[in-house]
Tab-separated table of N, CA, C and O in Angstrom:
chain	number	residue	atom	x	y	z
A	1	UNK	N	-55.107	16.950	-82.584
A	1	UNK	CA	-55.110	18.253	-82.209
A	1	UNK	C	-54.223	19.457	-81.462
A	1	UNK	O	-54.280	19.283	-80.426
A	2	UNK	N	-52.713	19.641	-82.601
A	2	UNK	CA	-51.670	19.939	-81.715
A	2	UNK	C	-51.769	21.881	-80.921
A	2	UNK	O	-51.490	21.891	-80.075
A	3	UNK	N	-53.513	21.903	-81.003
A	3	UNK	CA	-53.478	23.322	-80.362
A	3	UNK	C	-55.150	23.338	-79.967
A	3	UNK	O	-55.814	23.937	-80.913
A	4	UNK	N	-55.437	22.998	-78.837
A	4	UNK	CA	-56.366	22.664	-78.206
A	4	UNK	C	-56.626	23.398	-78.282
A	4	UNK	O	-56.360	25.090	-77.366
A	5	UNK	N	-58.580	24.531	-78.048
A	5	UNK	CA	-58.924	25.263	-77.453
A	5	UNK	C	-59.039	25.226	-76.366
A	5	UNK	O	-59.121	24.280	-75.514
A	6	UNK	N	-58.719	26.684	-75.573
A	6	UNK	CA	-58.632	26.373	-73.988
A	6	UNK	C	-60.135	26.460	-73.349
A	6	UNK	O	-61.342	27.223	-74.168
A	7	UNK	N	-60.277	26.135	-72.278
A	7	UNK	CA	-61.472	26.288	-71.337
A	7	UNK	C	-61.880	27.672	-70.985
A	7	UNK	O	-60.824	28.598	-70.839
A	8	UNK	N	-63.084	27.996	-70.987
A	8	UNK	CA	-63.356	29.107	-70.269
A	8	UNK	C	-62.431	29.001	-68.814
A	8	UNK	O	-61.946	30.585	-68.670
A	9	UNK	N	-62.033	27.875	-68.233
A	9	UNK	CA	-61.774	28.693	-67.141
A	9	UNK	C	-60.202	28.770	-67.494
A	9	UNK	O	-58.786	29.678	-66.788
A	10	UNK	N	-59.340	28.118	-68.057
A	10	UNK	CA	-57.957	28.395	-68.592
A	10	UNK	C	-57.709	29.405	-69.285
A	10	UNK	O	-57.094	30.756	-69.454
A	11	UNK	N	-58.663	29.868	-69.999
A	11	UNK	CA	-59.094	31.644	-70.679
A	11	UNK	C	-59.654	32.657	-69.844
A	11	UNK	O	-58.254	33.578	-69.598
A	12	UNK	N	-60.134	32.122	-68.739
A	12	UNK	CA	-60.217	33.539	-67.935
A	12	UNK	C	-58.976	33.768	-67.087
A	12	UNK	O	-58.044	34.863	-66.965
A	13	UNK	N	-57.942	32.385	-66.695
A	13	UNK	CA	-56.656	32.701	-65.929
A	13	UNK	C	-55.844	33.376	-66.920
A	13	UNK	O	-55.288	34.410	-66.645
A	14	UNK	N	-55.519	32.898	-68.363
A	14	UNK	CA	-54.606	33.527	-69.098
A	14	UNK	C	-54.620	35.249	-69.338
A	14	UNK	O	-54.263	35.949	-68.900
A	15	UNK	N	-56.063	35.881	-69.070
A	15	UNK	CA	-56.549	37.258	-69.264
A	15	UNK	C	-56.624	37.567	-68.315
A	15	UNK	O	-56.123	39.386	-68.669
A	16	UNK	N	-56.276	37.133	-67.176
A	16	UNK	CA	-55.880	37.811	-65.849
A	16	UNK	C	-54.034	38.116	-65.776
A	16	UNK	O	-53.995	39.256	-65.202
A	17	UNK	N	-53.858	37.821	-66.711
A	17	UNK	CA	-52.216	38.119	-66.953
A	17	UNK	C	-52.060	38.914	-68.234
A	17	UNK	O	-51.155	38.684	-68.367
A	18	UNK	N	-52.835	38.971	-69.004
A	18	UNK	CA	-52.583	40.083	-69.999
A	18	UNK	C	-53.794	41.619	-70.373
A	18	UNK	O	-54.444	41.366	-70.847
A	19	UNK	N	-52.414	42.258	-69.483
A	19	UNK	CA	-52.969	43.298	-69.492
A	19	UNK	C	-53.323	44.016	-70.596
A	19	UNK	O	-53.078	44.094	-71.708
A	20	UNK	N	-54.495	44.628	-70.535
A	20	UNK	CA	-55.754	45.310	-71.784
A	20	UNK	C	-56.850	44.480	-72.868
A	20	UNK	O	-56.993	44.536	-73.608
A	21	UNK	N	-55.948	42.998	-72.652
A	21	UNK	CA	-56.848	42.081	-73.576
A	21	UNK	C	-58.709	41.942	-72.727
A	21	UNK	O	-58.147	41.549	-71.886
A	22	UNK	N	-58.893	41.292	-74.062
A	22	UNK	CA	-60.626	40.957	-73.553
A	22	UNK	C	-60.658	39.869	-74.775
A	22	UNK	O	-59.968	39.931	-76.072
A	23	UNK	N	-62.278	39.398	-74.579
A	23	UNK	CA	-62.835	38.568	-75.614
A	23	UNK	C	-63.833	39.628	-76.059
A	23	UNK	O	-64.705	39.541	-75.619
A	24	UNK	N	-63.624	39.235	-77.396
A	24	UNK	CA	-64.797	39.813	-78.350
A	24	UNK	C	-65.150	39.100	-79.263
A	24	UNK	O	-64.209	38.842	-80.057
A	25	UNK	N	-65.956	38.983	-79.857
A	25	UNK	CA	-66.918	37.955	-80.719
A	25	UNK	C	-65.451	36.405	-80.585
A	25	UNK	O	-65.466	35.935	-82.067
A	26	UNK	N	-65.901	35.582	-79.638
A	26	UNK	CA	-65.016	34.812	-79.737
A	26	UNK	C	-63.448	35.207	-79.850
A	26	UNK	O	-62.969	33.547	-80.364
A	27	UNK	N	-62.758	36.077	-79.766
A	27	UNK	CA	-61.472	36.272	-80.239
A	27	UNK	C	-60.736	36.981	-79.041
A	27	UNK	O	-61.706	37.742	-78.600
A	28	UNK	N	-59.794	37.127	-79.008
A	28	UNK	CA	-58.679	37.821	-77.715
A	28	UNK	C	-58.931	39.284	-79.357
A	28	UNK	O	-57.996	39.458	-79.824
A	29	UNK	N	-58.923	40.187	-77.711
A	29	UNK	CA	-58.921	41.704	-78.584
A	29	UNK	C	-58.782	42.412	-77.713
A	29	UNK	O	-58.546	42.970	-76.475
A	30	UNK	N	-57.861	43.460	-78.631
A	30	UNK	CA	-56.563	44.675	-77.923
A	30	UNK	C	-56.698	45.574	-79.224
A	30	UNK	O	-56.400	45.822	-79.388
A	31	UNK	N	-56.870	46.885	-77.748
A	31	UNK	CA	-56.549	48.068	-79.271
A	31	UNK	C	-55.567	48.738	-78.447
A	31	UNK	O	-55.072	49.420	-77.300
A	32	UNK	N	-54.125	49.162	-79.359
A	32	UNK	CA	-53.085	49.600	-78.646
A	32	UNK	C	-53.457	51.187	-79.161
A	32	UNK	O	-53.827	51.521	-80.465
A	33	UNK	N	-52.309	52.293	-78.675
A	33	UNK	CA	-52.596	53.518	-78.670
A	33	UNK	C	-51.022	54.114	-78.872
A	33	UNK	O	-50.815	53.991	-77.833
A	34	UNK	N	-50.680	55.131	-79.933
A	34	UNK	CA	-49.191	55.170	-79.948
A	34	UNK	C	-49.453	56.572	-80.154
A	34	UNK	O	-50.413	56.862	-80.379
A	35	UNK	N	-48.713	57.447	-79.820
A	35	UNK	CA	-48.625	58.836	-80.278
A	35	UNK	C	-48.256	58.977	-81.889
A	35	UNK	O	-48.854	60.267	-82.308
A	36	UNK	N	-47.964	58.257	-82.698
A	36	UNK	CA	-48.012	58.568	-84.154
A	36	UNK	C	-48.130	57.335	-85.337
A	36	UNK	O	-47.981	56.400	-84.609
A	37	UNK	N	-48.166	57.560	-86.339
A	37	UNK	CA	-48.634	56.410	-87.135
A	37	UNK	C	-47.327	55.647	-87.448
A	37	UNK	O	-47.404	54.723	-87.055
A	38	UNK	N	-46.107	56.089	-87.390
A	38	UNK	CA	-45.160	55.720	-87.520
A	38	UNK	C	-44.908	54.984	-86.845
A	38	UNK	O	-44.087	54.363	-86.711
A	39	UNK	N	-45.162	55.368	-85.601
A	39	UNK	CA	-44.917	54.225	-84.095
A	39	UNK	C	-45.415	53.418	-84.022
A	39	UNK	O	-45.230	51.985	-83.907
A	40	UNK	N	-46.794	53.467	-84.619
A	40	UNK	CA	-48.144	52.322	-84.457
A	40	UNK	C	-47.225	51.099	-85.704
A	40	UNK	O	-47.857	50.508	-85.722
A	41	UNK	N	-46.919	51.244	-86.318
A	41	UNK	CA	-46.746	51.323	-88.175
A	41	UNK	C	-45.360	50.000	-87.063
A	41	UNK	O	-44.841	48.882	-88.029
A	42	UNK	N	-44.207	50.734	-86.763
A	42	UNK	CA	-43.491	50.415	-86.230
A	42	UNK	C	-43.767	49.134	-85.437
A	42	UNK	O	-43.536	47.828	-85.911
A	43	UNK	N	-44.804	49.106	-84.637
A	43	UNK	CA	-45.026	48.081	-83.521
A	43	UNK	C	-45.621	47.110	-84.552
A	43	UNK	O	-45.507	45.850	-84.235
A	44	UNK	N	-46.471	47.507	-85.392
A	44	UNK	CA	-47.392	46.383	-86.560
A	44	UNK	C	-45.893	45.353	-87.140
A	44	UNK	O	-45.888	44.296	-87.187
A	45	UNK	N	-45.026	46.119	-87.437
A	45	UNK	CA	-44.190	45.508	-88.319
A	45	UNK	C	-43.054	44.883	-87.172
A	45	UNK	O	-42.659	43.272	-87.315
A	46	UNK	N	-42.912	44.690	-86.055
A	46	UNK	CA	-42.203	44.279	-84.817
A	46	UNK	C	-43.065	42.681	-84.834
A	46	UNK	O	-42.676	41.922	-84.793
A	47	UNK	N	-44.334	43.061	-84.950
A	47	UNK	CA	-45.146	41.868	-84.453
A	47	UNK	C	-45.201	40.736	-85.472
A	47	UNK	O	-45.208	39.454	-85.536
A	48	UNK	N	-45.668	41.632	-86.512
A	48	UNK	CA	-45.662	40.777	-87.810
A	48	UNK	C	-44.228	39.605	-87.940
A	48	UNK	O	-44.134	38.415	-88.377
A	49	UNK	N	-42.855	40.040	-87.574
A	49	UNK	CA	-41.557	39.510	-87.358
A	49	UNK	C	-41.721	38.134	-86.481
A	49	UNK	O	-42.172	37.053	-86.414
A	50	UNK	N	-42.303	38.620	-85.295
A	50	UNK	CA	-43.021	37.579	-84.305
A	50	UNK	C	-44.143	36.369	-84.424
A	50	UNK	O	-43.539	35.622	-84.487
A	51	UNK	N	-45.413	37.116	-85.013
A	51	UNK	CA	-46.343	35.984	-85.717
A	51	UNK	C	-45.081	35.303	-87.223
A	51	UNK	O	-45.918	34.205	-86.838
A	52	UNK	N	-44.452	35.812	-88.043
A	52	UNK	CA	-44.414	34.962	-88.418
A	52	UNK	C	-42.779	33.662	-88.036
A	52	UNK	O	-43.110	32.588	-88.435
A	53	UNK	N	-42.005	34.303	-87.206
A	53	UNK	CA	-41.636	33.222	-86.784
A	53	UNK	C	-42.072	31.949	-86.049
A	53	UNK	O	-41.869	31.373	-85.558
A	54	UNK	N	-43.312	32.111	-85.304
A	54	UNK	CA	-44.326	31.348	-84.906
A	54	UNK	C	-44.900	30.252	-85.850
A	54	UNK	O	-45.831	29.805	-84.665
A	55	UNK	N	-45.602	31.157	-86.901
A	55	UNK	CA	-46.234	30.419	-87.744
A	55	UNK	C	-47.679	30.720	-87.200
A	55	UNK	O	-48.834	29.939	-87.662
A	56	UNK	N	-47.685	31.952	-86.861
A	56	UNK	CA	-49.200	32.357	-86.301
A	56	UNK	C	-49.498	33.862	-86.553
A	56	UNK	O	-49.037	34.531	-85.993
A	57	UNK	N	-50.502	33.877	-87.136
A	57	UNK	CA	-50.515	35.264	-87.586
A	57	UNK	C	-52.041	35.835	-87.374
A	57	UNK	O	-53.180	35.337	-87.339
A	58	UNK	N	-52.015	37.408	-86.475
A	58	UNK	CA	-53.166	38.336	-86.339
A	58	UNK	C	-54.244	38.588	-87.497
A	58	UNK	O	-53.925	38.524	-88.255
A	59	UNK	N	-55.451	38.609	-86.938
A	59	UNK	CA	-56.147	39.951	-88.038
A	59	UNK	C	-56.446	41.458	-87.419
A	59	UNK	O	-56.410	41.673	-85.842
A	60	UNK	N	-55.513	42.071	-87.797
A	60	UNK	CA	-56.101	43.335	-87.475
A	60	UNK	C	-56.015	44.652	-88.514
A	60	UNK	O	-56.149	44.485	-89.411
A	61	UNK	N	-55.919	45.789	-87.455
A	61	UNK	CA	-56.234	46.830	-88.475
A	61	UNK	C	-55.470	48.239	-87.705
A	61	UNK	O	-55.113	48.113	-86.542
A	62	UNK	N	-54.854	49.114	-89.002
A	62	UNK	CA	-54.537	50.188	-88.144
A	62	UNK	C	-54.897	50.954	-89.080
A	62	UNK	O	-55.496	51.636	-89.882
A	63	UNK	N	-55.190	52.342	-88.113
A	63	UNK	CA	-56.220	54.042	-88.584
A	63	UNK	C	-55.163	55.004	-87.701
A	63	UNK	O	-55.074	54.998	-86.560
A	64	UNK	N	-54.464	55.797	-88.128
A	64	UNK	CA	-53.268	56.437	-87.992
A	64	UNK	C	-52.353	55.700	-86.122
A	64	UNK	O	-51.781	55.143	-86.756
A	65	UNK	N	-52.889	55.841	-85.559
A	65	UNK	CA	-51.917	55.866	-84.270
A	65	UNK	C	-52.671	54.497	-83.201
A	65	UNK	O	-51.861	54.629	-82.433
A	66	UNK	N	-53.556	53.591	-83.851
A	66	UNK	CA	-54.070	52.829	-83.320
A	66	UNK	C	-53.853	51.565	-84.082
A	66	UNK	O	-54.133	51.565	-85.503
A	67	UNK	N	-54.021	50.717	-83.013
A	67	UNK	CA	-53.956	49.234	-83.814
A	67	UNK	C	-54.432	48.188	-83.646
A	67	UNK	O	-54.296	47.999	-81.734
A	68	UNK	N	-55.352	47.790	-84.292
A	68	UNK	CA	-56.413	46.651	-83.137
A	68	UNK	C	-56.081	45.322	-83.823
A	68	UNK	O	-55.911	45.204	-84.434
A	69	UNK	N	-55.944	44.413	-82.565
A	69	UNK	CA	-55.666	42.721	-82.689
A	69	UNK	C	-56.679	42.589	-82.499
A	69	UNK	O	-57.151	42.861	-80.664
A	70	UNK	N	-57.024	41.361	-83.248
A	70	UNK	CA	-57.792	39.712	-82.950
A	70	UNK	C	-57.199	39.272	-83.212
A	70	UNK	O	-57.003	38.549	-84.243
A	71	UNK	N	-57.494	37.951	-82.185
A	71	UNK	CA	-56.580	36.450	-81.921
A	71	UNK	C	-57.250	35.256	-82.121
A	71	UNK	O	-58.290	35.443	-80.983
A	72	UNK	N	-57.397	34.106	-82.985
A	72	UNK	CA	-58.200	33.368	-82.061
A	72	UNK	C	-57.301	31.603	-84.179
A	72	UNK	O	-56.644	32.816	-84.258
A	73	UNK	N	-57.363	30.885	-82.460
A	73	UNK	CA	-56.894	29.734	-84.145
A	73	UNK	C	-58.191	29.419	-84.919
A	73	UNK	O	-58.790	28.204	-84.356
A	74	UNK	N	-57.679	30.000	-85.873
A	74	UNK	CA	-58.721	29.779	-86.914
A	74	UNK	C	-59.120	27.331	-87.738
A	74	UNK	O	-59.927	27.357	-87.199
A	75	UNK	N	-58.121	27.401	-86.829
A	75	UNK	CA	-57.749	25.414	-87.270
A	75	UNK	C	-58.251	24.895	-86.030
A	75	UNK	O	-58.087	23.465	-86.554
A	76	UNK	N	-58.319	25.314	-85.126
A	76	UNK	CA	-58.631	24.965	-83.732
A	76	UNK	C	-60.065	25.417	-83.658
A	76	UNK	O	-60.601	24.688	-82.412
A	77	UNK	N	-60.407	26.449	-84.477
A	77	UNK	CA	-61.385	26.866	-83.841
A	77	UNK	C	-62.228	27.674	-82.584
A	77	UNK	O	-62.920	27.772	-82.246
A	78	UNK	N	-61.119	28.368	-82.107
A	78	UNK	CA	-61.256	28.756	-80.899
A	78	UNK	C	-59.998	29.882	-80.309
A	78	UNK	O	-58.441	29.549	-81.627
A	79	UNK	N	-60.317	30.296	-79.349
A	79	UNK	CA	-58.695	31.008	-78.774
A	79	UNK	C	-57.433	30.051	-78.263
A	79	UNK	O	-58.306	28.447	-77.216
A	80	UNK	N	-56.488	29.475	-78.506
A	80	UNK	CA	-54.999	28.533	-78.011
A	80	UNK	C	-54.679	29.122	-77.274
A	80	UNK	O	-54.329	30.534	-77.480
A	81	UNK	N	-53.461	28.670	-77.342
A	81	UNK	CA	-52.453	28.988	-76.416
A	81	UNK	C	-51.496	29.918	-77.409
A	81	UNK	O	-50.678	30.765	-76.376
A	82	UNK	N	-51.509	30.001	-78.635
A	82	UNK	CA	-50.986	30.349	-79.603
A	82	UNK	C	-51.158	31.926	-79.771
A	82	UNK	O	-50.272	32.533	-79.667
A	83	UNK	N	-52.825	31.741	-79.129
A	83	UNK	CA	-53.222	33.407	-79.585
A	83	UNK	C	-52.077	34.019	-78.200
A	83	UNK	O	-52.333	35.194	-78.288
A	84	UNK	N	-52.662	33.193	-76.989
A	84	UNK	CA	-52.264	33.862	-75.806
A	84	UNK	C	-50.804	34.427	-75.887
A	84	UNK	O	-50.196	35.177	-75.267
A	85	UNK	N	-49.903	33.553	-76.315
A	85	UNK	CA	-48.691	33.681	-76.461
A	85	UNK	C	-48.379	34.880	-77.622
A	85	UNK	O	-47.265	35.838	-77.152
A	86	UNK	N	-48.823	34.944	-78.685
A	86	UNK	CA	-48.820	36.248	-79.711
A	86	UNK	C	-49.474	37.378	-78.514
A	86	UNK	O	-48.585	38.063	-78.821
A	87	UNK	N	-50.433	37.088	-77.939
A	87	UNK	CA	-50.957	38.303	-77.103
A	87	UNK	C	-49.406	38.938	-76.050
A	87	UNK	O	-49.667	39.968	-76.113
A	88	UNK	N	-49.084	38.365	-75.557
A	88	UNK	CA	-47.873	38.284	-74.356
A	88	UNK	C	-46.919	38.813	-75.048
A	88	UNK	O	-46.323	40.299	-74.847
A	89	UNK	N	-46.459	38.551	-76.503
A	89	UNK	CA	-45.549	39.272	-77.652
A	89	UNK	C	-45.500	40.346	-77.610
A	89	UNK	O	-45.124	41.861	-77.390
A	90	UNK	N	-47.725	40.577	-78.276
A	90	UNK	CA	-47.307	42.171	-78.861
A	90	UNK	C	-47.567	42.636	-77.063
A	90	UNK	O	-46.815	44.370	-77.009
A	91	UNK	N	-47.604	42.479	-76.668
A	91	UNK	CA	-47.762	43.195	-75.272
A	91	UNK	C	-46.193	43.886	-74.783
A	91	UNK	O	-45.817	45.130	-74.399
A	92	UNK	N	-45.532	43.109	-74.978
A	92	UNK	CA	-43.836	43.188	-74.608
A	92	UNK	C	-43.653	44.135	-75.891
A	92	UNK	O	-42.393	45.101	-75.049
A	93	UNK	N	-43.819	43.784	-76.894
A	93	UNK	CA	-43.405	44.635	-77.712
A	93	UNK	C	-44.071	46.322	-78.191
A	93	UNK	O	-43.253	47.137	-78.236
A	94	UNK	N	-44.964	46.295	-77.220
A	94	UNK	CA	-45.867	47.678	-76.975
A	94	UNK	C	-45.041	48.656	-75.861
A	94	UNK	O	-45.051	50.243	-75.601
A	95	UNK	N	-44.745	47.594	-74.738
A	95	UNK	CA	-44.709	48.425	-73.858
A	95	UNK	C	-43.707	49.669	-74.249
A	95	UNK	O	-42.472	49.033	-74.997
A	96	UNK	N	-43.741	50.571	-73.175
A	96	UNK	CA	-42.648	51.899	-73.211
A	96	UNK	C	-43.325	52.514	-74.740
A	96	UNK	O	-42.527	53.819	-74.967
A	97	UNK	N	-44.039	52.000	-75.364
A	97	UNK	CA	-44.440	52.757	-77.329
A	97	UNK	C	-45.113	52.978	-77.221
A	97	UNK	O	-45.368	54.703	-77.886
A	98	UNK	N	-46.454	52.858	-75.869
A	98	UNK	CA	-47.817	52.879	-76.199
A	98	UNK	C	-47.803	54.573	-75.409
A	98	UNK	O	-47.127	55.369	-74.794
A	99	UNK	N	-48.721	55.041	-75.986
A	99	UNK	CA	-49.462	56.662	-75.879
A	99	UNK	C	-49.446	56.101	-73.956
A	99	UNK	O	-50.971	55.284	-73.802
A	100	UNK	N	-49.564	57.532	-73.135
A	100	UNK	CA	-50.146	57.242	-72.314
A	100	UNK	C	-51.220	58.056	-71.683
A	100	UNK	O	-51.888	58.933	-73.217
């Protein structure tokens, strides 16, 4: 398996470095809040380009100025480094865009 599921200890270590993320229902989970719908949608477009480039796609939703993201590697059966990588990229893309 090219993307092994992270152990509980590995996941805890990565979570400590992923601001705003938690584990819910066996997935990395975070909600981002923006000032307006267009900012939320722009963020989603940016994340979509990154996701496509690494071949890993989020489960997500958008309601007005909020974007909720859940990450898991389905073919591995859990959270892997691919999920951590996409979560880190999402945080970087959200920096200075999120509402305070």
